[in-house]
Short mmCIF file of C-alpha atoms and ligand atoms in Angstrom, two decimals:
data_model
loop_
_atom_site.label_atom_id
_atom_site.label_comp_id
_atom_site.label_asym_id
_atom_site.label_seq_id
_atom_site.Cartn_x
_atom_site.Cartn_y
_atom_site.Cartn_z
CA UNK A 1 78.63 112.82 136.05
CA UNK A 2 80.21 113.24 132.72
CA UNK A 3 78.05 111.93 129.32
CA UNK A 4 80.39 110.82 127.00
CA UNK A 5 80.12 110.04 123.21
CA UNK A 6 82.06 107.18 122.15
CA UNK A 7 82.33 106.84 118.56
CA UNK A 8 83.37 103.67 116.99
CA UNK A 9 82.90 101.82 120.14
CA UNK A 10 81.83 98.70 118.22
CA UNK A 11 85.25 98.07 117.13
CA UNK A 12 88.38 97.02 117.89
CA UNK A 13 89.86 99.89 120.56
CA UNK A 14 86.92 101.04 120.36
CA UNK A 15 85.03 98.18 122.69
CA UNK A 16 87.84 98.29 124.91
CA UNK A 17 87.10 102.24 125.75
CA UNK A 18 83.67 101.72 126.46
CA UNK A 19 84.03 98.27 128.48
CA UNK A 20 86.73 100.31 130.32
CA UNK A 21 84.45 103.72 130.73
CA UNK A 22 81.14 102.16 131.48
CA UNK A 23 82.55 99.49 133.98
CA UNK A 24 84.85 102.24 135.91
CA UNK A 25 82.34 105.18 135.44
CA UNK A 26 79.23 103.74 136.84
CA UNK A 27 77.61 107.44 137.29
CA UNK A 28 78.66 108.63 133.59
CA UNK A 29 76.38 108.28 130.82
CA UNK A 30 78.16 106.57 127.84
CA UNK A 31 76.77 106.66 124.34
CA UNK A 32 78.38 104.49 121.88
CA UNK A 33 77.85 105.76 117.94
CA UNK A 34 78.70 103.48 115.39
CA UNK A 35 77.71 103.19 112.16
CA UNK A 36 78.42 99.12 112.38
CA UNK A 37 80.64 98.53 109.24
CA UNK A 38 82.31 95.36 108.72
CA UNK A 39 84.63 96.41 111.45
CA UNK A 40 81.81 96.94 113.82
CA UNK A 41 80.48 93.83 116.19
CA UNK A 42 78.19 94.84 118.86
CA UNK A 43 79.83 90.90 119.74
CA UNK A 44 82.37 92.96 121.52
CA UNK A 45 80.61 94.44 123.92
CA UNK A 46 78.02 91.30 124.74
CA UNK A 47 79.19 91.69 128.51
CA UNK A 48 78.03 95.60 129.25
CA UNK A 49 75.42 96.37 127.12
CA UNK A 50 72.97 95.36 129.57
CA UNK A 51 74.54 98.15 132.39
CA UNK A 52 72.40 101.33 132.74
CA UNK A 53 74.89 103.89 132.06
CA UNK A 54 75.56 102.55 128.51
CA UNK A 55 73.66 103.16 125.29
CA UNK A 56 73.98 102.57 121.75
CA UNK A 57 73.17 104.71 118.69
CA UNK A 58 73.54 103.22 115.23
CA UNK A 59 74.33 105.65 112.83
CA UNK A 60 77.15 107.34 110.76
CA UNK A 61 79.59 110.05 111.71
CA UNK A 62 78.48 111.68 108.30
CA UNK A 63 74.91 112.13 108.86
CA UNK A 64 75.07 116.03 110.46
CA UNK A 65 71.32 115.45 111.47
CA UNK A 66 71.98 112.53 113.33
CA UNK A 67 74.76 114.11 115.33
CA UNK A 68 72.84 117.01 116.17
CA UNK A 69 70.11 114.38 117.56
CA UNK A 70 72.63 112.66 119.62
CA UNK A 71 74.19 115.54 121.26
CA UNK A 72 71.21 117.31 122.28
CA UNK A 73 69.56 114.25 123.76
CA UNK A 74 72.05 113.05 125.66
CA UNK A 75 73.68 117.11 126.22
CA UNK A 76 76.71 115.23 125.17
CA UNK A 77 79.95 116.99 127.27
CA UNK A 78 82.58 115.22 125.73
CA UNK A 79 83.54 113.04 123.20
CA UNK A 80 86.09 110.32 122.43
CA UNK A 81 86.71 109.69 118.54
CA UNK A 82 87.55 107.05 117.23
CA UNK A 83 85.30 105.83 114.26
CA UNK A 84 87.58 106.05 111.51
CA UNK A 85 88.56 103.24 108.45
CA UNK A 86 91.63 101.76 109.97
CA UNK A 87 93.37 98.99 107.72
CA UNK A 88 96.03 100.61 105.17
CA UNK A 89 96.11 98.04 102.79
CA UNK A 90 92.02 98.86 102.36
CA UNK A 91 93.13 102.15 102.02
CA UNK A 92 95.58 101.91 99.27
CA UNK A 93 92.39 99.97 97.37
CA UNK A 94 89.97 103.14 98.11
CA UNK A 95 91.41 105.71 99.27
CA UNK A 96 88.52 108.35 98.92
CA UNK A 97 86.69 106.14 101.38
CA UNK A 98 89.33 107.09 103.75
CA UNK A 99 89.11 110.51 103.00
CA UNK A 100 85.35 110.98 103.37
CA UNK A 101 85.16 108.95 106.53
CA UNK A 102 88.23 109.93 108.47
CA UNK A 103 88.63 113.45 107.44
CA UNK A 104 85.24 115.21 106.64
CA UNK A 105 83.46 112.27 109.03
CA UNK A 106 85.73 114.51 111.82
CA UNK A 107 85.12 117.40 110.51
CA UNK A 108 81.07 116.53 111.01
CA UNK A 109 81.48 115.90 114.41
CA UNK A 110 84.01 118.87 115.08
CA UNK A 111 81.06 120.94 113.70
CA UNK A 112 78.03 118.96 115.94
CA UNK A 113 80.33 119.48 119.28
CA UNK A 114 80.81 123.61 118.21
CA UNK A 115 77.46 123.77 117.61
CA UNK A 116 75.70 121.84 120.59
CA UNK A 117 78.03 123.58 123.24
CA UNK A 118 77.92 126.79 121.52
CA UNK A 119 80.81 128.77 123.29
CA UNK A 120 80.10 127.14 126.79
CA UNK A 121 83.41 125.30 126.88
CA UNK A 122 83.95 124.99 130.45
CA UNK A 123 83.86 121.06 130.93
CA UNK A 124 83.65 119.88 127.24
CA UNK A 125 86.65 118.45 125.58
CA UNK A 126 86.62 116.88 122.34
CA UNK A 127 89.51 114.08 122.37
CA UNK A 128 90.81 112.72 118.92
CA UNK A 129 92.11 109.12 118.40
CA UNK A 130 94.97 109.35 116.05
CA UNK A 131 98.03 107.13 115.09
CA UNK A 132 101.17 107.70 115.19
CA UNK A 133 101.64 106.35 111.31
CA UNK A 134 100.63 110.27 110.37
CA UNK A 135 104.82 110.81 111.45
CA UNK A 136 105.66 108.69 108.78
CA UNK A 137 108.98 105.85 109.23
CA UNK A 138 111.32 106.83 111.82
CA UNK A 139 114.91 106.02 111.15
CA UNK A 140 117.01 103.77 112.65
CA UNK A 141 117.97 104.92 116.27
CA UNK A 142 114.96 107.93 116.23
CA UNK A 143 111.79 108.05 118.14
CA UNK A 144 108.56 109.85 117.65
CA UNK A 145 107.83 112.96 119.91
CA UNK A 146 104.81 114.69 119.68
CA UNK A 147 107.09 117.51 117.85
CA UNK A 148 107.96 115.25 115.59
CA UNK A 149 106.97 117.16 111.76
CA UNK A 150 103.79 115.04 110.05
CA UNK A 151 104.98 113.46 107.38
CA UNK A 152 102.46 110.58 105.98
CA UNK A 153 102.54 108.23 103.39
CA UNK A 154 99.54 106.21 102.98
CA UNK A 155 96.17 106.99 102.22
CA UNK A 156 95.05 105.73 105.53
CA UNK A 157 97.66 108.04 107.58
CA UNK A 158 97.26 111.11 104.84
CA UNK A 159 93.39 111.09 106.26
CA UNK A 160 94.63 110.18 109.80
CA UNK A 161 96.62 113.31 109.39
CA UNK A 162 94.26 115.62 108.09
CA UNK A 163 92.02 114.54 110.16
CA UNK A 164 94.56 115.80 113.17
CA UNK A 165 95.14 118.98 111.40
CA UNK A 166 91.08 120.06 111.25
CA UNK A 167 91.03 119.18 115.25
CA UNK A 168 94.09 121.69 115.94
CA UNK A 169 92.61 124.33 113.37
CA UNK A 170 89.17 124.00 115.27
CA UNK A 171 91.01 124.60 118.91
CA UNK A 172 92.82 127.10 117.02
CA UNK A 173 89.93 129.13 115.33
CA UNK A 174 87.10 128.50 117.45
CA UNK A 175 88.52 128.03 120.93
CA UNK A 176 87.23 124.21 120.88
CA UNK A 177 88.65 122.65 123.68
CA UNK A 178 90.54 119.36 121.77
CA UNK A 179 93.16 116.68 122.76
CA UNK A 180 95.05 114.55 120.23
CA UNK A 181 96.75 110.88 120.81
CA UNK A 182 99.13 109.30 118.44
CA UNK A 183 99.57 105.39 119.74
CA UNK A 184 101.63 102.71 118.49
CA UNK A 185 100.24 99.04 116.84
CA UNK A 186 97.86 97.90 119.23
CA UNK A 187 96.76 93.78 119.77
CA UNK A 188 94.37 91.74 121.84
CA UNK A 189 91.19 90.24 122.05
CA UNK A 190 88.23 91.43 119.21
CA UNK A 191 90.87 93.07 116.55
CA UNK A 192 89.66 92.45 112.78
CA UNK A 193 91.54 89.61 111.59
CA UNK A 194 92.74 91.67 108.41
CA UNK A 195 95.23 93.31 110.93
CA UNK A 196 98.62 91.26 111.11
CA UNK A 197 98.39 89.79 114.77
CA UNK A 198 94.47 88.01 114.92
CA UNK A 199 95.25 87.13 110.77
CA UNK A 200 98.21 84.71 111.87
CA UNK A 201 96.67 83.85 114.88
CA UNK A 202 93.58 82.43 112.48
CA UNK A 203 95.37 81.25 109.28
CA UNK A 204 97.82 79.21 112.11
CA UNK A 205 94.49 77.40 113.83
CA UNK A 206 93.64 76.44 109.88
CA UNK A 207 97.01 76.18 108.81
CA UNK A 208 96.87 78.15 105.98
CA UNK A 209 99.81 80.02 104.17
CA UNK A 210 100.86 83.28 106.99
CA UNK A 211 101.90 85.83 104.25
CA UNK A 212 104.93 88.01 105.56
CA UNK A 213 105.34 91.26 103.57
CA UNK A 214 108.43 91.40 101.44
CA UNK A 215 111.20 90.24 103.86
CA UNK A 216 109.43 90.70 107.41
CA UNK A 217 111.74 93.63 107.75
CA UNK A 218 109.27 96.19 108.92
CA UNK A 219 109.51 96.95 112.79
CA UNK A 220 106.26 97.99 114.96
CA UNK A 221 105.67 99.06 118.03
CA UNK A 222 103.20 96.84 119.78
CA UNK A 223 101.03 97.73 122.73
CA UNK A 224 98.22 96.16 124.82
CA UNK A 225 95.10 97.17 123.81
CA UNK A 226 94.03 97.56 127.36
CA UNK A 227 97.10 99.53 127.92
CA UNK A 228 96.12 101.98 125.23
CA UNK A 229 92.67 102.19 126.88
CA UNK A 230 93.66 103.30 129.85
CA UNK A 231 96.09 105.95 128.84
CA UNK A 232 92.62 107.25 126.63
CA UNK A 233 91.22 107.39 129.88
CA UNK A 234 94.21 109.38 131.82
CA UNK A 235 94.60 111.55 128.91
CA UNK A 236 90.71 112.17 128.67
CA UNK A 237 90.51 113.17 132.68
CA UNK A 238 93.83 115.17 132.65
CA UNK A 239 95.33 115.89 129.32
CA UNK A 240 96.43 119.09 128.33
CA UNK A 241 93.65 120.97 126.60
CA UNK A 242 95.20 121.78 123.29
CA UNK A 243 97.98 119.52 122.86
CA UNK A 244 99.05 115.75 121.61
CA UNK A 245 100.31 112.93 123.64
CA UNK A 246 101.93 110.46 122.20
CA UNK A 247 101.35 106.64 123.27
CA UNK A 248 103.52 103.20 122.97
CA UNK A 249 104.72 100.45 124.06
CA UNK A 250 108.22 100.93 123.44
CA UNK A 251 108.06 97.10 122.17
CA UNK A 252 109.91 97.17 119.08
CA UNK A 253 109.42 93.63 116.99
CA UNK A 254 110.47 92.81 113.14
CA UNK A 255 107.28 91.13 111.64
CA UNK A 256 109.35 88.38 110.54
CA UNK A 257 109.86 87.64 114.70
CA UNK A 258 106.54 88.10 116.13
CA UNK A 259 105.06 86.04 113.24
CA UNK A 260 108.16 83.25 114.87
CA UNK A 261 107.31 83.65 117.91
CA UNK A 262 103.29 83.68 117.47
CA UNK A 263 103.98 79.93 115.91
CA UNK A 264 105.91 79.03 118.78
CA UNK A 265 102.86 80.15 120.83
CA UNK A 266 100.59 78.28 118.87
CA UNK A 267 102.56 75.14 118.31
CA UNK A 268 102.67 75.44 122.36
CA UNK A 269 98.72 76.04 122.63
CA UNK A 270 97.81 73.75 120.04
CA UNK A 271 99.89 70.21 120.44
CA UNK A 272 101.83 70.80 117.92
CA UNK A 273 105.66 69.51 117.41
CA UNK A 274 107.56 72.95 117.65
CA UNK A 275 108.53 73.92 114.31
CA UNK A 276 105.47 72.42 112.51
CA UNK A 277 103.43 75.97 112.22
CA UNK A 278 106.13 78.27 111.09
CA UNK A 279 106.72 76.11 107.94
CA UNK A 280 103.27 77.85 106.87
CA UNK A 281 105.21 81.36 106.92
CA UNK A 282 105.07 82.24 102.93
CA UNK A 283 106.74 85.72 101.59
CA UNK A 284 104.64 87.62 99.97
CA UNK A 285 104.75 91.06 97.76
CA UNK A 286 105.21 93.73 99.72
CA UNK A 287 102.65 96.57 100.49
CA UNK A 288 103.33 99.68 98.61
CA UNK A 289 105.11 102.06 100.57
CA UNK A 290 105.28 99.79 103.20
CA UNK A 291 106.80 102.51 105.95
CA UNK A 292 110.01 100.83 107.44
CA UNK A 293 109.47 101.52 111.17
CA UNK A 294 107.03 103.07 113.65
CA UNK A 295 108.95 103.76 117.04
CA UNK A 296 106.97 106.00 119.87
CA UNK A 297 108.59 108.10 122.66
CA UNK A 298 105.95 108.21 125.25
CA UNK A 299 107.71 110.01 127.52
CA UNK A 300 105.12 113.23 128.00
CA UNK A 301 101.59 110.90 128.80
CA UNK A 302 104.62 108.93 131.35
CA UNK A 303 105.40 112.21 133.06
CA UNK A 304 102.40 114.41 133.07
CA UNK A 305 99.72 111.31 133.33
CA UNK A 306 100.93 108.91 135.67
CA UNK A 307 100.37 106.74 132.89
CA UNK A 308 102.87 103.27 131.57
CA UNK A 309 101.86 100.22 129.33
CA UNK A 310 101.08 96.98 132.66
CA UNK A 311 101.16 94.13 129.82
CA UNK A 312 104.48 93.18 129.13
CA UNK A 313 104.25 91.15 125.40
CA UNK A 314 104.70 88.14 126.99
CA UNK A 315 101.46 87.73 128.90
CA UNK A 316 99.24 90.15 126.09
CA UNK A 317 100.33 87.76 123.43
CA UNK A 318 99.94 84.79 125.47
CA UNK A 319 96.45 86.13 126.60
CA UNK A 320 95.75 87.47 123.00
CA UNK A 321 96.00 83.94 122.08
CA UNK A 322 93.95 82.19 124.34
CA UNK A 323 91.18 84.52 123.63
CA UNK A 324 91.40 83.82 120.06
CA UNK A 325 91.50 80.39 120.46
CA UNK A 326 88.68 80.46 123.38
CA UNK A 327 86.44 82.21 120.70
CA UNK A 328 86.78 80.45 117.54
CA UNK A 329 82.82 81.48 117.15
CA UNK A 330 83.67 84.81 117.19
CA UNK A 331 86.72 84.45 114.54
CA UNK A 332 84.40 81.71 112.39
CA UNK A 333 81.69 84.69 112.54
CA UNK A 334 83.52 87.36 111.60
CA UNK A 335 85.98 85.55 108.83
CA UNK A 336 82.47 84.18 107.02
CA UNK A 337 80.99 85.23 104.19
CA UNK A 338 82.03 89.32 103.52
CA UNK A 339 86.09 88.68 104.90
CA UNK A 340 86.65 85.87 102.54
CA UNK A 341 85.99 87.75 99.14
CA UNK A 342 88.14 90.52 101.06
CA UNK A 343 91.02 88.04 101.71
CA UNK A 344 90.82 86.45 98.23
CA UNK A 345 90.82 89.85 96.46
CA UNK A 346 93.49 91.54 98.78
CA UNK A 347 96.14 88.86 99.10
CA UNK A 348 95.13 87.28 94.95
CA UNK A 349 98.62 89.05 93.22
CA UNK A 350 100.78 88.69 96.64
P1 LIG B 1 88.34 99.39 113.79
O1 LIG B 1 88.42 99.39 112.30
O2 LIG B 1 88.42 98.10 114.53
O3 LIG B 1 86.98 100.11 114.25
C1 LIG B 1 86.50 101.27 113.63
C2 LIG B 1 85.05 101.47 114.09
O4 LIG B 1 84.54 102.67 113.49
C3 LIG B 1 84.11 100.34 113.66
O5 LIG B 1 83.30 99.95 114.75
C4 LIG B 1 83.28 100.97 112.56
O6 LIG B 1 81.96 100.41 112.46
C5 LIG B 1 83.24 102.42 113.00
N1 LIG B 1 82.99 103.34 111.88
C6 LIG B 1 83.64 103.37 110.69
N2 LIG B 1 83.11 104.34 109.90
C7 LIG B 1 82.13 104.95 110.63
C8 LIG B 1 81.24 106.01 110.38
N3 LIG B 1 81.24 106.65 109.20
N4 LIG B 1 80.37 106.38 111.34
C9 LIG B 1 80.36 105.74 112.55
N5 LIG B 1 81.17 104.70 112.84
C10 LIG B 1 82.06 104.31 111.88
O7 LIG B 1 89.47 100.40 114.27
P2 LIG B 1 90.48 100.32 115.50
O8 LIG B 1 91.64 99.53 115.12
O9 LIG B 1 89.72 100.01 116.71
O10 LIG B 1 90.93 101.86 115.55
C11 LIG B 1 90.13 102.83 116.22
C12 LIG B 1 90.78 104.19 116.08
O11 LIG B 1 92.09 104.16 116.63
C13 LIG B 1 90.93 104.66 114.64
O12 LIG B 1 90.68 106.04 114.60
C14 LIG B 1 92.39 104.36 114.32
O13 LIG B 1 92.88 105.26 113.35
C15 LIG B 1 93.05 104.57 115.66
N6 LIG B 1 94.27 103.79 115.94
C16 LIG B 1 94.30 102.44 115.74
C17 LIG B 1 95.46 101.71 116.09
C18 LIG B 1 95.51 100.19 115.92
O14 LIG B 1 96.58 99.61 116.12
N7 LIG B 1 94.43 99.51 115.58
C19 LIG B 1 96.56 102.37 116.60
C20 LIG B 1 96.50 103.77 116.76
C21 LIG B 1 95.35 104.45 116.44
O1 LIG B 2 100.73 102.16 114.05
C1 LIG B 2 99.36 102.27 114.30
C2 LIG B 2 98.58 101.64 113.16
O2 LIG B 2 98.77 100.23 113.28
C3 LIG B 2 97.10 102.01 113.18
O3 LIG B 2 96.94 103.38 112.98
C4 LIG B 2 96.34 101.23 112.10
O4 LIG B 2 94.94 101.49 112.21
C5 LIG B 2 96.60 99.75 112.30
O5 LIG B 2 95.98 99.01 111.26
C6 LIG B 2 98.10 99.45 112.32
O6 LIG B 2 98.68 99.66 111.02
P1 LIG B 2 99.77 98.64 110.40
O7 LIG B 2 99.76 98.76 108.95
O8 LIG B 2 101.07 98.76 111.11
O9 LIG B 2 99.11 97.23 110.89
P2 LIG B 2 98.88 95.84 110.15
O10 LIG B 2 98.39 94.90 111.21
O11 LIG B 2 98.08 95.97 108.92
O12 LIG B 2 100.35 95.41 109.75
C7 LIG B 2 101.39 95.31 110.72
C8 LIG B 2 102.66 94.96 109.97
O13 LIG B 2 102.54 93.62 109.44
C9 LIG B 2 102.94 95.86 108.79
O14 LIG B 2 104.34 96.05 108.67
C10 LIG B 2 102.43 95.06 107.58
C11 LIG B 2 102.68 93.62 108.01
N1 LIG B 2 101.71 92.62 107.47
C12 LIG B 2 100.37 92.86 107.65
C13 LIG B 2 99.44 91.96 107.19
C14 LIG B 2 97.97 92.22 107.36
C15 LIG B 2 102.17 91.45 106.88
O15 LIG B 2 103.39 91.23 106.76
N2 LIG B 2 101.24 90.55 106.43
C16 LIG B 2 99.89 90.75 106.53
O16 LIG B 2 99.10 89.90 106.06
#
């Protein structure tokens, strides 16, 4: 009978958690608060927002008023974070944006959880969704453990970071009961096509130019989005009060590869002759401070969870795909308009 406060569950990983929580949670309330930027589509969640246990509030993590509100009329008992600004190359462009929304946006709702449960912290938890970009590039051979020191190097992780460092202090000082998760690159169906995997996937359907940063040299760590939501869930039901678990897919790919192997897919998917998409792949200039390689160890949420990514790349690209391509109205939607001045301005002096 828990009532949970979703925030950012209009976007991305976001949608997934909800879809996830109110479908397998029938008897917990679920409040979804998002402030509906351009990464926010109530689109994603078309298929449960009819179901009784879920309910939407528009609004922004800054507003401390509105918070208040929400907590108190739903008696809100636990929360799962994730509104944040998530694309680094936006970040690099504004980077106080970054900082108001990630870190004092967390700090808002840090302060609207302490207040509303006021010392009664038996059965609250407060669960952070962080990244694991806040460790910085791992080198060759090393993997991220949850003891690994912070060390990050973009705007978007610097907030991601801080962000992670006001949820510890608030356990710390306050006794706020608080969880942290660091996961890997995540991909499927309703990601932002400014992130790499939906952006080739669309500029291969119009055969546009697929701009590769520098030399496609940069490794990630790609994971399911699915997979990620269910480890939110294990972690939110038996997680550690206190502590960080890291999550990934241990999936390692060079850009340069998966952008290969995504025009395979599509060559495949579309009719294609094999070959004919990848001639679009165009190198572009790098991103500044482009951080060589993300690589998880998930080894703790494995052993004390129960939890391990189900989607092997294969079938979540495959499936990534055929969503993409089986919602061209959603992609046609979303890429009008707003996205295109983005895309011109972003990628104009690559
Ligand atoms: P996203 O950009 O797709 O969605 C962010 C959501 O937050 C949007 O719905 C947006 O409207 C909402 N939002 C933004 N500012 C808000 C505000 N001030 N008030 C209320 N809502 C606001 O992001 P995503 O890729 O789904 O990432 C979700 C979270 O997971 C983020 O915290 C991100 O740092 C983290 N994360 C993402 C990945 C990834 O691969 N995408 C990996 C690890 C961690
Ligand atoms: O690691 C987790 C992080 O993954 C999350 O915290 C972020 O919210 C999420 O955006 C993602 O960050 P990345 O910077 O790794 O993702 P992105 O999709 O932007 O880029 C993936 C890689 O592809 C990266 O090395 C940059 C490269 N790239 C990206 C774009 C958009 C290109 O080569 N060309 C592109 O056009």
């Amino acid at each position: 009978m828990r009532k949970i406060l979703i925030t950012g569950g209009a976007g991305f990983i976001g949608s997934h958690v909800v879809r996830r929580f109110v479908t397998r949670y029938p008897s917990y309330t679920i409040v979804n608060l998002d402030k509906l930027t351009y990464a926010g589509n109530l689109e994603n969640l078309r298929d449960v927002e009819g179901l009784p246990n879920y309910h939407f509030e528009k609004g922004d993590i800054l507003n401390v008023r509105f918070l208040t509100d929400v907590f108190k009329r739903y008696e809100i008992d636990g929360v799962i974070h994730l509104a944040a600004e998530s694309h680094v190359d936006r970040s690099l462009h504004n980077p106080a944006e970054f900082a108001v929304t990630n870190v004092i946006g967390t700090i808002q709702l840090l302060n609207a959880a302490l207040t509303a449960w006021d010392g009664a912290f038996q059965g609250k938890l407060f669960y952070h969704i962080s990244t694991d970009e806040v460790y910085g590039t791992a080198a060759p051979g090393t993997y991220f453990t949850e003891t690994t020191p912070i060390d990050p190097r973009s705007p978007y992780s610097a907030s991601k970071a801080s962000s992670d460092h006001f949820v510890t202090a608030f356990n710390n000082s306050y006794g706020l009961p608080t969880v942290i998760s660091r996961c890997s690159n995540n991909y499927g169906p309703y990601q932002f096509p400014e992130k790499l995997i939906p952006l080739m996937i669309n500029n291969i359907r119009l055969r546009k130019p697929l701009p590769v940063y520098g030399e496609g040299e940069n490794i990630r760590d790609w994971l399911y989005v699915e997979d990620h939501a269910c480890a939110i869930d294990k972690i939110f039901h038996s997680g550690e009060v206190g502590t960080v678990y890291n999550i990934g897919g241990n999936n390692e790919w060079k850009n340069i590869d998966l952008v290969k192997l995504l025009c395979r897919i599509m060559d495949q998917k579309l009719g294609r002759e094999e070959g004919e998409s990848a001639k679009l792949i165009t190198f572009v200039k790098d991103r500044p401070g482009h951080d060589l390689r993300y690589a998880i160890d998930a080894s703790k949420v494995i052993s004390e969870t129960g939890w391990r990514p189900e989607t092997s790349f294969d079938i979540g690209l495959e499936k990534t795909v055929d969503w993409y391509l089986a919602n061209d109205a959603w992609l046609n939607h979303v890429t009008s308009g707003e996205y295109l001045r983005y895309y011109e301005e972003m990628y104009k002096n690559r």
